[in-house]
PDB file of C-alpha atoms and ligand atoms in Angstrom:
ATOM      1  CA  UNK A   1       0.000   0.000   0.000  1.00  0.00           C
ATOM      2  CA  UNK A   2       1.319   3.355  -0.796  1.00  0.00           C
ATOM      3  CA  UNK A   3       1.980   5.992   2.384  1.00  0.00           C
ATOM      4  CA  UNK A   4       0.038   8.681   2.492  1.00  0.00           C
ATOM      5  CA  UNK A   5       1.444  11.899   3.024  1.00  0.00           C
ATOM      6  CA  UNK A   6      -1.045  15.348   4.323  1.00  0.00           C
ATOM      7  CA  UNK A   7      -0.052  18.219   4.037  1.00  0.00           C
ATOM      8  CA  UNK A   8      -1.140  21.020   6.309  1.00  0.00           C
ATOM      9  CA  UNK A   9      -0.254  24.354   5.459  1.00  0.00           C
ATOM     10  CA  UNK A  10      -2.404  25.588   8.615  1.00  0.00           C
ATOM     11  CA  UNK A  11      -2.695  29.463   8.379  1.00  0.00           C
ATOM     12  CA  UNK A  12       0.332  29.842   5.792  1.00  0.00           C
ATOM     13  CA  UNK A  13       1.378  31.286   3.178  1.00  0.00           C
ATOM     14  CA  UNK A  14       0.613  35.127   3.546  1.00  0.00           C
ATOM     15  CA  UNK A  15      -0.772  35.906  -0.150  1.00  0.00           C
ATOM     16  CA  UNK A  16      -2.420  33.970  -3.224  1.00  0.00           C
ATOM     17  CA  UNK A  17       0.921  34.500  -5.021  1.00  0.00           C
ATOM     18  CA  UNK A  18       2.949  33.066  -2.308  1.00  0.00           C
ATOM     19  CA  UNK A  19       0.540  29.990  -2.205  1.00  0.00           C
ATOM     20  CA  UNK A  20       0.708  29.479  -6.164  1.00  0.00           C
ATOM     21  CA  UNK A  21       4.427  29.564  -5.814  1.00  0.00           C
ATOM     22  CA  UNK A  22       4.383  26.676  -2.990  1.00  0.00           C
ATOM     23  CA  UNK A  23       2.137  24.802  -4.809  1.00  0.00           C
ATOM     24  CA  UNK A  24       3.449  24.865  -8.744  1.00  0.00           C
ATOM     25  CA  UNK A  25       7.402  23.939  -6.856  1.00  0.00           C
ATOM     26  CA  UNK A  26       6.430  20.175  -5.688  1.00  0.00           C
ATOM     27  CA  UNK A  27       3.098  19.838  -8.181  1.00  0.00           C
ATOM     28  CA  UNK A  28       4.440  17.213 -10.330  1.00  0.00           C
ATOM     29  CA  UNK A  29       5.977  15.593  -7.892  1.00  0.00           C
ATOM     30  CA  UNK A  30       2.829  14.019  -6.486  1.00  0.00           C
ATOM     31  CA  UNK A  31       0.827  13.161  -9.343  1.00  0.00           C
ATOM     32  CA  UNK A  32       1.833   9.834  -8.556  1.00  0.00           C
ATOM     33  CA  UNK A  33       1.734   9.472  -4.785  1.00  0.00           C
ATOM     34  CA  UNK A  34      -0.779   9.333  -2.134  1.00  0.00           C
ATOM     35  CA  UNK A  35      -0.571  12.822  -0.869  1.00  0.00           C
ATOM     36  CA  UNK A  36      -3.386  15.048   0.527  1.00  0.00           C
ATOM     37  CA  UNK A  37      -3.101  19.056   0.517  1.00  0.00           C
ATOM     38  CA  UNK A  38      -4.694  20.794   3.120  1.00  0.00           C
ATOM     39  CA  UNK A  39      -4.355  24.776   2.432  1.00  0.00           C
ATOM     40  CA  UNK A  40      -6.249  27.474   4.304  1.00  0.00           C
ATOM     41  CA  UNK A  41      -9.999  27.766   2.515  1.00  0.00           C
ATOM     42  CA  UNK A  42      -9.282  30.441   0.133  1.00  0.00           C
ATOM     43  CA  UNK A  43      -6.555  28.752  -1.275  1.00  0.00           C
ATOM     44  CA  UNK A  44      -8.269  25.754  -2.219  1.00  0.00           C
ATOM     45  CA  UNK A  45     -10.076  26.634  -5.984  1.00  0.00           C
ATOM     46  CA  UNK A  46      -5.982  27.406  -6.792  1.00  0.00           C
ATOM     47  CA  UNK A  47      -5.042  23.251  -6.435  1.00  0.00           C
ATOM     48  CA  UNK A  48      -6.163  22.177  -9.062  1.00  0.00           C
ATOM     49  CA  UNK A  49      -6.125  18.421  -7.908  1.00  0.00           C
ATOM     50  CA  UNK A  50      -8.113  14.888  -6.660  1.00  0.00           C
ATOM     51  CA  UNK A  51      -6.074  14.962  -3.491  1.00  0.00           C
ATOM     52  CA  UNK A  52      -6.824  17.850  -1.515  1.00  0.00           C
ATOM     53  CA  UNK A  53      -8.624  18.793   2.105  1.00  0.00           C
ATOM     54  CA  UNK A  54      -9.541  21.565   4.158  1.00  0.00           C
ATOM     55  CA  UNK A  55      -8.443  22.102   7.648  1.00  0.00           C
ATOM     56  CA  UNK A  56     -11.685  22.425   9.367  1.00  0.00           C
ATOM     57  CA  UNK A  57     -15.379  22.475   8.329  1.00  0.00           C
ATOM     58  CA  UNK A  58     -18.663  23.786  10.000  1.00  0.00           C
ATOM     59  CA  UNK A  59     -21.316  21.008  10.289  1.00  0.00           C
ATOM     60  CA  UNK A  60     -24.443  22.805   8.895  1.00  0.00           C
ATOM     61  CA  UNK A  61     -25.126  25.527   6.337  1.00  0.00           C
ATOM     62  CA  UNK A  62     -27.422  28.734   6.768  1.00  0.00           C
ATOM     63  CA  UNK A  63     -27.109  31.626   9.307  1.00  0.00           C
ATOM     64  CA  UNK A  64     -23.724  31.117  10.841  1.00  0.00           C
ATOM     65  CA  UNK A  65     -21.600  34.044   9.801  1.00  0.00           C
ATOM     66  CA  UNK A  66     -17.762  33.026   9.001  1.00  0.00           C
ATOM     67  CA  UNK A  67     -17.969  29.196   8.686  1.00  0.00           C
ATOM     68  CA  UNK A  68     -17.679  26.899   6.106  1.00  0.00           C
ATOM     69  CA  UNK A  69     -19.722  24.014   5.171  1.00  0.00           C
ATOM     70  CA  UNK A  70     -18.959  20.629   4.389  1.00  0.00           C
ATOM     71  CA  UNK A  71     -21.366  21.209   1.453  1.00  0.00           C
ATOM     72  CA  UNK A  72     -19.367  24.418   0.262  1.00  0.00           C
ATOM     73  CA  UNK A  73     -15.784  21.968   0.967  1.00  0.00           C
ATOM     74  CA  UNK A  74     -17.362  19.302  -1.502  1.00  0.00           C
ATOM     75  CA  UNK A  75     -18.460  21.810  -3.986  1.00  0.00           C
ATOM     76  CA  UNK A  76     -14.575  23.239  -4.066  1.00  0.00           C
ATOM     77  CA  UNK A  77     -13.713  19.496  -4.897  1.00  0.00           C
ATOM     78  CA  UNK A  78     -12.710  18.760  -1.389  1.00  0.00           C
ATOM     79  CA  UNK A  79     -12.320  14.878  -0.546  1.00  0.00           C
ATOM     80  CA  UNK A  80     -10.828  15.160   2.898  1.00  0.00           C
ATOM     81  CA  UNK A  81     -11.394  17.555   6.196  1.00  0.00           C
ATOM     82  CA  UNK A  82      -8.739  17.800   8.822  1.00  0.00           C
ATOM     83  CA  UNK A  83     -10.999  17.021  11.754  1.00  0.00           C
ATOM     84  CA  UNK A  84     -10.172  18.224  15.391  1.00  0.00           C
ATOM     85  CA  UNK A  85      -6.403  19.027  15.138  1.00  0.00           C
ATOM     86  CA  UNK A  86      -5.083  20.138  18.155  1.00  0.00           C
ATOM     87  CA  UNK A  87      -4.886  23.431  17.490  1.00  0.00           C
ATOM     88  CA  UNK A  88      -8.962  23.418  17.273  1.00  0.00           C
ATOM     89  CA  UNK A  89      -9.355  21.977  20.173  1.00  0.00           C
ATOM     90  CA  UNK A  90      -7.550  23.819  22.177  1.00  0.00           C
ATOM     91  CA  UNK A  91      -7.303  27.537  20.147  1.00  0.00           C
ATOM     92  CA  UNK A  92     -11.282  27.253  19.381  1.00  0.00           C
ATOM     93  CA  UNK A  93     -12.396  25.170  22.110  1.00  0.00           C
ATOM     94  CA  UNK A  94     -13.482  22.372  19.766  1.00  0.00           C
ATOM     95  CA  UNK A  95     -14.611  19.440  22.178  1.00  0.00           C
ATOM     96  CA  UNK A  96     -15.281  15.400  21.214  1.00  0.00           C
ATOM     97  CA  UNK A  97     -19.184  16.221  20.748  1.00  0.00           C
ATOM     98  CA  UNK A  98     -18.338  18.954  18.076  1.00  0.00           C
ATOM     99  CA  UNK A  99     -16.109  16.706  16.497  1.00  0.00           C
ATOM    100  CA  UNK A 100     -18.052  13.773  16.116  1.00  0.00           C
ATOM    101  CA  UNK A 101     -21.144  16.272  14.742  1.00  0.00           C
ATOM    102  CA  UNK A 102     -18.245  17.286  12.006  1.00  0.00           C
ATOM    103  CA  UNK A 103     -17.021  13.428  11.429  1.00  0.00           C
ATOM    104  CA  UNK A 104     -20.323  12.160  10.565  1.00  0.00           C
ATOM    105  CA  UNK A 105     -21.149  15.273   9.030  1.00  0.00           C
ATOM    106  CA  UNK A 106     -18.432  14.397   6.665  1.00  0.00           C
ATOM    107  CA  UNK A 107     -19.128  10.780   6.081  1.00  0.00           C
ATOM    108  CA  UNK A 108     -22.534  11.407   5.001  1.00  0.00           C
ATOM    109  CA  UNK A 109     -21.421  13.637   2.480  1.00  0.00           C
ATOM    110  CA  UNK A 110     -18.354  11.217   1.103  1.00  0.00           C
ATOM    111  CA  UNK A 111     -15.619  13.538   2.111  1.00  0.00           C
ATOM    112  CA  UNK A 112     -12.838  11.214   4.615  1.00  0.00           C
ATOM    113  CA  UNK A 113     -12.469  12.854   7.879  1.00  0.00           C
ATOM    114  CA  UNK A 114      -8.762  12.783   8.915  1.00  0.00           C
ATOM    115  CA  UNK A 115      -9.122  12.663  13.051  1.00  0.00           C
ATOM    116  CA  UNK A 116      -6.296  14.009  14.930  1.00  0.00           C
ATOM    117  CA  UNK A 117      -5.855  12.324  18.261  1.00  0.00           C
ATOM    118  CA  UNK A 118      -3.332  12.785  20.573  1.00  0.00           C
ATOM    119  CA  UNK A 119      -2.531  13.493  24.287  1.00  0.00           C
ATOM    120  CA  UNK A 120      -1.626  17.011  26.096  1.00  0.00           C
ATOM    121  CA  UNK A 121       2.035  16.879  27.824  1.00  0.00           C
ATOM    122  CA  UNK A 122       0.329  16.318  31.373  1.00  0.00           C
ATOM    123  CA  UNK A 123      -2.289  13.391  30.067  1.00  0.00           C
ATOM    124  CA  UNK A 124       1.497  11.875  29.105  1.00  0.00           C
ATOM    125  CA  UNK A 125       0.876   9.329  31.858  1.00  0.00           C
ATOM    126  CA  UNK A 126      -2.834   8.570  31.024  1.00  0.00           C
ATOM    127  CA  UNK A 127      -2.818   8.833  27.689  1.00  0.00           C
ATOM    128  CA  UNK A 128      -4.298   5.907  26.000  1.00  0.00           C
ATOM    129  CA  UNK A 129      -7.354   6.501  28.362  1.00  0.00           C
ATOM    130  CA  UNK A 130      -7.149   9.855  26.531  1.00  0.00           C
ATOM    131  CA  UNK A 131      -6.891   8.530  22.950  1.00  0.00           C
ATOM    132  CA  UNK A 132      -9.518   6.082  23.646  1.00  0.00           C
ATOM    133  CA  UNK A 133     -12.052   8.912  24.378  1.00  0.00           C
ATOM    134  CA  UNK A 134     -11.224  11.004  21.301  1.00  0.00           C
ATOM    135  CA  UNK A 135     -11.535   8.052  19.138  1.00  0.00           C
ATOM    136  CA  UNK A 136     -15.144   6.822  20.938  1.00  0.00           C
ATOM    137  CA  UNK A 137     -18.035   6.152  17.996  1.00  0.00           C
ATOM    138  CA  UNK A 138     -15.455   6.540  14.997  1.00  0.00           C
ATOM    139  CA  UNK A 139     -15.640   4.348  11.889  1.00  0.00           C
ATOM    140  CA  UNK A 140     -13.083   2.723   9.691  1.00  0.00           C
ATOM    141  CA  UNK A 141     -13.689   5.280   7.331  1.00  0.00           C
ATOM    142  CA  UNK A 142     -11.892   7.950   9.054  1.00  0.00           C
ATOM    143  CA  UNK A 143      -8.446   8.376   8.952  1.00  0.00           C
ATOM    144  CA  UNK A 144      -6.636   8.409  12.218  1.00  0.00           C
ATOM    145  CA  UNK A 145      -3.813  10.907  12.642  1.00  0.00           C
ATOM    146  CA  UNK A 146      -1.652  10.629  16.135  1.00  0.00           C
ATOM    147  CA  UNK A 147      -0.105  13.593  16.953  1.00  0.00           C
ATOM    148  CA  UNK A 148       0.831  13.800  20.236  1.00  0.00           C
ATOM    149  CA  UNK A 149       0.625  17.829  21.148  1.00  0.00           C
ATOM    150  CA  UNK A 150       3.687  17.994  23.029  1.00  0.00           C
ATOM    151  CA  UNK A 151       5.264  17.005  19.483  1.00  0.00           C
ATOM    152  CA  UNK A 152       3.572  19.541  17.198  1.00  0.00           C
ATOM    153  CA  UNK A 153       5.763  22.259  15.946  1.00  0.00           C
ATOM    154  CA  UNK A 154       7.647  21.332  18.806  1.00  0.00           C
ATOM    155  CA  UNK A 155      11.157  19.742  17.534  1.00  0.00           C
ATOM    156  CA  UNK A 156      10.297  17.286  20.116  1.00  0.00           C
ATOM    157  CA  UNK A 157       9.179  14.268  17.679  1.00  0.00           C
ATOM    158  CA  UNK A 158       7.715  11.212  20.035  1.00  0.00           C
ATOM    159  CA  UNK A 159      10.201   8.731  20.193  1.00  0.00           C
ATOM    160  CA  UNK A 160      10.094   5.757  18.084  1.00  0.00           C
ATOM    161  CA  UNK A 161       9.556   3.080  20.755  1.00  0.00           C
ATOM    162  CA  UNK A 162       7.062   5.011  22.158  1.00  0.00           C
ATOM    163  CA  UNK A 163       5.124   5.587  18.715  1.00  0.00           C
ATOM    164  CA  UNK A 164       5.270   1.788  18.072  1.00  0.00           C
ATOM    165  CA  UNK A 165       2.983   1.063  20.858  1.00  0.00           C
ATOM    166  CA  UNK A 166       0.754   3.918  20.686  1.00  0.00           C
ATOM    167  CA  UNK A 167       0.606   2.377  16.844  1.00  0.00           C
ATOM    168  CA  UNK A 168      -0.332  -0.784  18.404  1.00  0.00           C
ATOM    169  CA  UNK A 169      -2.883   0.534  20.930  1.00  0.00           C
ATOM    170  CA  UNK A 170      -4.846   2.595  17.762  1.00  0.00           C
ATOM    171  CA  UNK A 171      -4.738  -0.399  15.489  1.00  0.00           C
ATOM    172  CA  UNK A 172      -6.082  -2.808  18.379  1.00  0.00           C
ATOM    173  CA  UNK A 173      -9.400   0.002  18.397  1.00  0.00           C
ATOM    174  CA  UNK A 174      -9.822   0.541  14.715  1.00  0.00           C
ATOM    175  CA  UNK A 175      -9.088  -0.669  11.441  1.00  0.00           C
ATOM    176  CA  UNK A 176      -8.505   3.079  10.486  1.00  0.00           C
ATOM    177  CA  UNK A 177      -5.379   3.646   8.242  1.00  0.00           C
ATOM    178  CA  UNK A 178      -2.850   5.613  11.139  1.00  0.00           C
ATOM    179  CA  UNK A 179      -0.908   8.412  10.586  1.00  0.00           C
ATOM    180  CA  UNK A 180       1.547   9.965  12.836  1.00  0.00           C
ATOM    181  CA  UNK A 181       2.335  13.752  12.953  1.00  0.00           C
ATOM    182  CA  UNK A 182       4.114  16.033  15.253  1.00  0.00           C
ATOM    183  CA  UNK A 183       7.368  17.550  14.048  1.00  0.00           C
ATOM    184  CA  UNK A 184       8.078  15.045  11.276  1.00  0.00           C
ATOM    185  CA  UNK A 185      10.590  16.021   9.335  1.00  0.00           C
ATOM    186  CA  UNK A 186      13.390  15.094   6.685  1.00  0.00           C
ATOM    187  CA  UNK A 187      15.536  13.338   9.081  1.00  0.00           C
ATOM    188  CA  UNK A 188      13.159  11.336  11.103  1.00  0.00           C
ATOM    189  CA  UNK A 189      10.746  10.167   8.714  1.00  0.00           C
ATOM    190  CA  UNK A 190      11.416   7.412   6.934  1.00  0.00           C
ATOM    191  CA  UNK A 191      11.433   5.440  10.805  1.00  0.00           C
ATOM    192  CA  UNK A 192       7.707   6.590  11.454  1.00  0.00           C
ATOM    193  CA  UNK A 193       7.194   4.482   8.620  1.00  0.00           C
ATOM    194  CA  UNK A 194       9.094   1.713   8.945  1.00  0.00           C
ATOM    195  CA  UNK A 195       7.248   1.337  11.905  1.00  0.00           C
ATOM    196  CA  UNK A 196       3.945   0.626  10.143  1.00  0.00           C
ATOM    197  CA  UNK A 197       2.525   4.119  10.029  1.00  0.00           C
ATOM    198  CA  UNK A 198       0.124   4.249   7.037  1.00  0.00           C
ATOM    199  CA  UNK A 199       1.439   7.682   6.563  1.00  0.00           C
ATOM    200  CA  UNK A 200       2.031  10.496   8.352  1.00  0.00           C
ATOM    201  CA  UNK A 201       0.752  14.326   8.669  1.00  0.00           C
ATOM    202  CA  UNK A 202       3.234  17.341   7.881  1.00  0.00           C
ATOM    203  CA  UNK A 203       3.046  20.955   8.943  1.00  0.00           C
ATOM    204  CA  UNK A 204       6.046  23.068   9.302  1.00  0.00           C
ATOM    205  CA  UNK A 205       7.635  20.697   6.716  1.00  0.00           C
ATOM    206  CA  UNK A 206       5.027  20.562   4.375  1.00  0.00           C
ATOM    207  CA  UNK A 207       5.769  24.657   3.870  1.00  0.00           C
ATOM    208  CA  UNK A 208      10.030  24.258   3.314  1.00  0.00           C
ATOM    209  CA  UNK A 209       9.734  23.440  -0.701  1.00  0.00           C
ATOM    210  CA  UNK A 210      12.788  21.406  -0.700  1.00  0.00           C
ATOM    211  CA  UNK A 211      12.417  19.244   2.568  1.00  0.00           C
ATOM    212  CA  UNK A 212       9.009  18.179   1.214  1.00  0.00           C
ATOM    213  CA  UNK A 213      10.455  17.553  -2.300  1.00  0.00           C
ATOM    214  CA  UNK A 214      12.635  14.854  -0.460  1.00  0.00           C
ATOM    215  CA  UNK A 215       9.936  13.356   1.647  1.00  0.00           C
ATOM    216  CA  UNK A 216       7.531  12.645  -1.397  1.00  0.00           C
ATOM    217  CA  UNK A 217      10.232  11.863  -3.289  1.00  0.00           C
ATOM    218  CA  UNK A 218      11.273   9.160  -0.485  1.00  0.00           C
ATOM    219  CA  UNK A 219       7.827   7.744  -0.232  1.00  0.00           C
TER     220      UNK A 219
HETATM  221  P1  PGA B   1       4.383  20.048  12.665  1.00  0.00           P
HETATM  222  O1  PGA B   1       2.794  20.120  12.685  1.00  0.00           O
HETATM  223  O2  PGA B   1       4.758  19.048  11.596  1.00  0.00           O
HETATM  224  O3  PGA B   1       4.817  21.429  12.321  1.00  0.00           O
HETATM  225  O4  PGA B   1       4.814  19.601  14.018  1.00  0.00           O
HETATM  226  C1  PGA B   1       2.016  18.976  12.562  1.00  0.00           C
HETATM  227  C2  PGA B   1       0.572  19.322  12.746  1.00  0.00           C
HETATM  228  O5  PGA B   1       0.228  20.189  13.543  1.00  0.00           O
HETATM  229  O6  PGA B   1      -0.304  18.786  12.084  1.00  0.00           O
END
């Protein structure tokens, strides 16, 4: 099975322009692979593509001034929504309810939720009781992405050992393809795969042209 490789460009790059230029340096370099392009909403008519996501999604269309449907996602050719990263969660105050509401939201309309789990620095010592609650009610259809917070943007990747068995835990509750994310980068991430990640889920690297260049090119 091919790895799978997202891309989130979170709140980045600054202009249009900026985001054409990221986009046209690696575009022919995935035509081949498995890899998923998550750009901020405005950016998304410009990638011109099968394999591309949003970041976030509102579960219902109508009077609800600044979101974005799922219905509106689909319609800019969306297939996949990043579904309660971190940075939701804790930034916007996004809790399991809301996220479930978006994750069937999204089945229902065919687009493939990719669920970020993953545990808060002082949940270190409980955290499989942690990932077990933000994976409750979730089908096979989602995607599972572990990224433990402590990791994210952190230069603190989790350590291989202990990614194996968090691996094992996830694939004991679900049949999900697993991804991991959290710092993943040029030099470290050939071993998240070798470990039997289906993929994994890039953010600060996914915006350094080159260093993603090398990690499609690896995969
Ligand atoms: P990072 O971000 O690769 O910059 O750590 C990953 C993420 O937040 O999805």
């Amino acid at each position: 099975m091919k790895k799978i490789i997202v891309a989130n460009w979170k709140c980045n790059p600054s202009s249009l322009s900026k985001a054409r230029r990221l986009f046209s340096s690696f575009k022919d370099e995935i035509k081949s692979k498995e890899v998923i392009i998550c750009p901020p909403f405005p950016y998304l008519p410009l990638l011109e593509i099968e394999k591309k996501g949003a970041q976030n999604c509102f579960y219902q269309e109508g009077a609800y001034t600044g979101e974005v449907s799922i219905k509106i996602l689909k319609d800019l050719g969306c297939k996949y929504i990043i579904i309660g990263h971190s940075e939701r969660r804790n930034y916007f105050k996004e809790d399991d309810d809301i996220i479930m509401k978006k994750i069937k939201y999204a089945i229902k309309n065919n687009i493939t939720p990719i669920l970020c789990i993953g545990e808060k620095e002082e949940e270190i010592k409980r955290r499989k009781a942690v990932l077990k609650r933000q994976m409750k009610g979730i089908s096979s259809k989602v995607i599972i992405a572990y990224e433990p917070v402590w990791a994210i943007g952190s230069s603190n990747p989790c350590d291989y050992k202990e990614a194996k068995d968090i691996l094992s835990f996830i694939s004991g509750i679900t049949e999900s393809k697993i991804l991991y994310g959290g710092s993943v980068n040029y030099s470290n991430y050939k071993g998240y795969l070798e470990l039997g990640f289906d993929g994994l889920l890039l953010g600060g690297a996914s915006l350094k042209k080159e260093e993603f260049i090398k990690i499609i090119r690896g995969i």
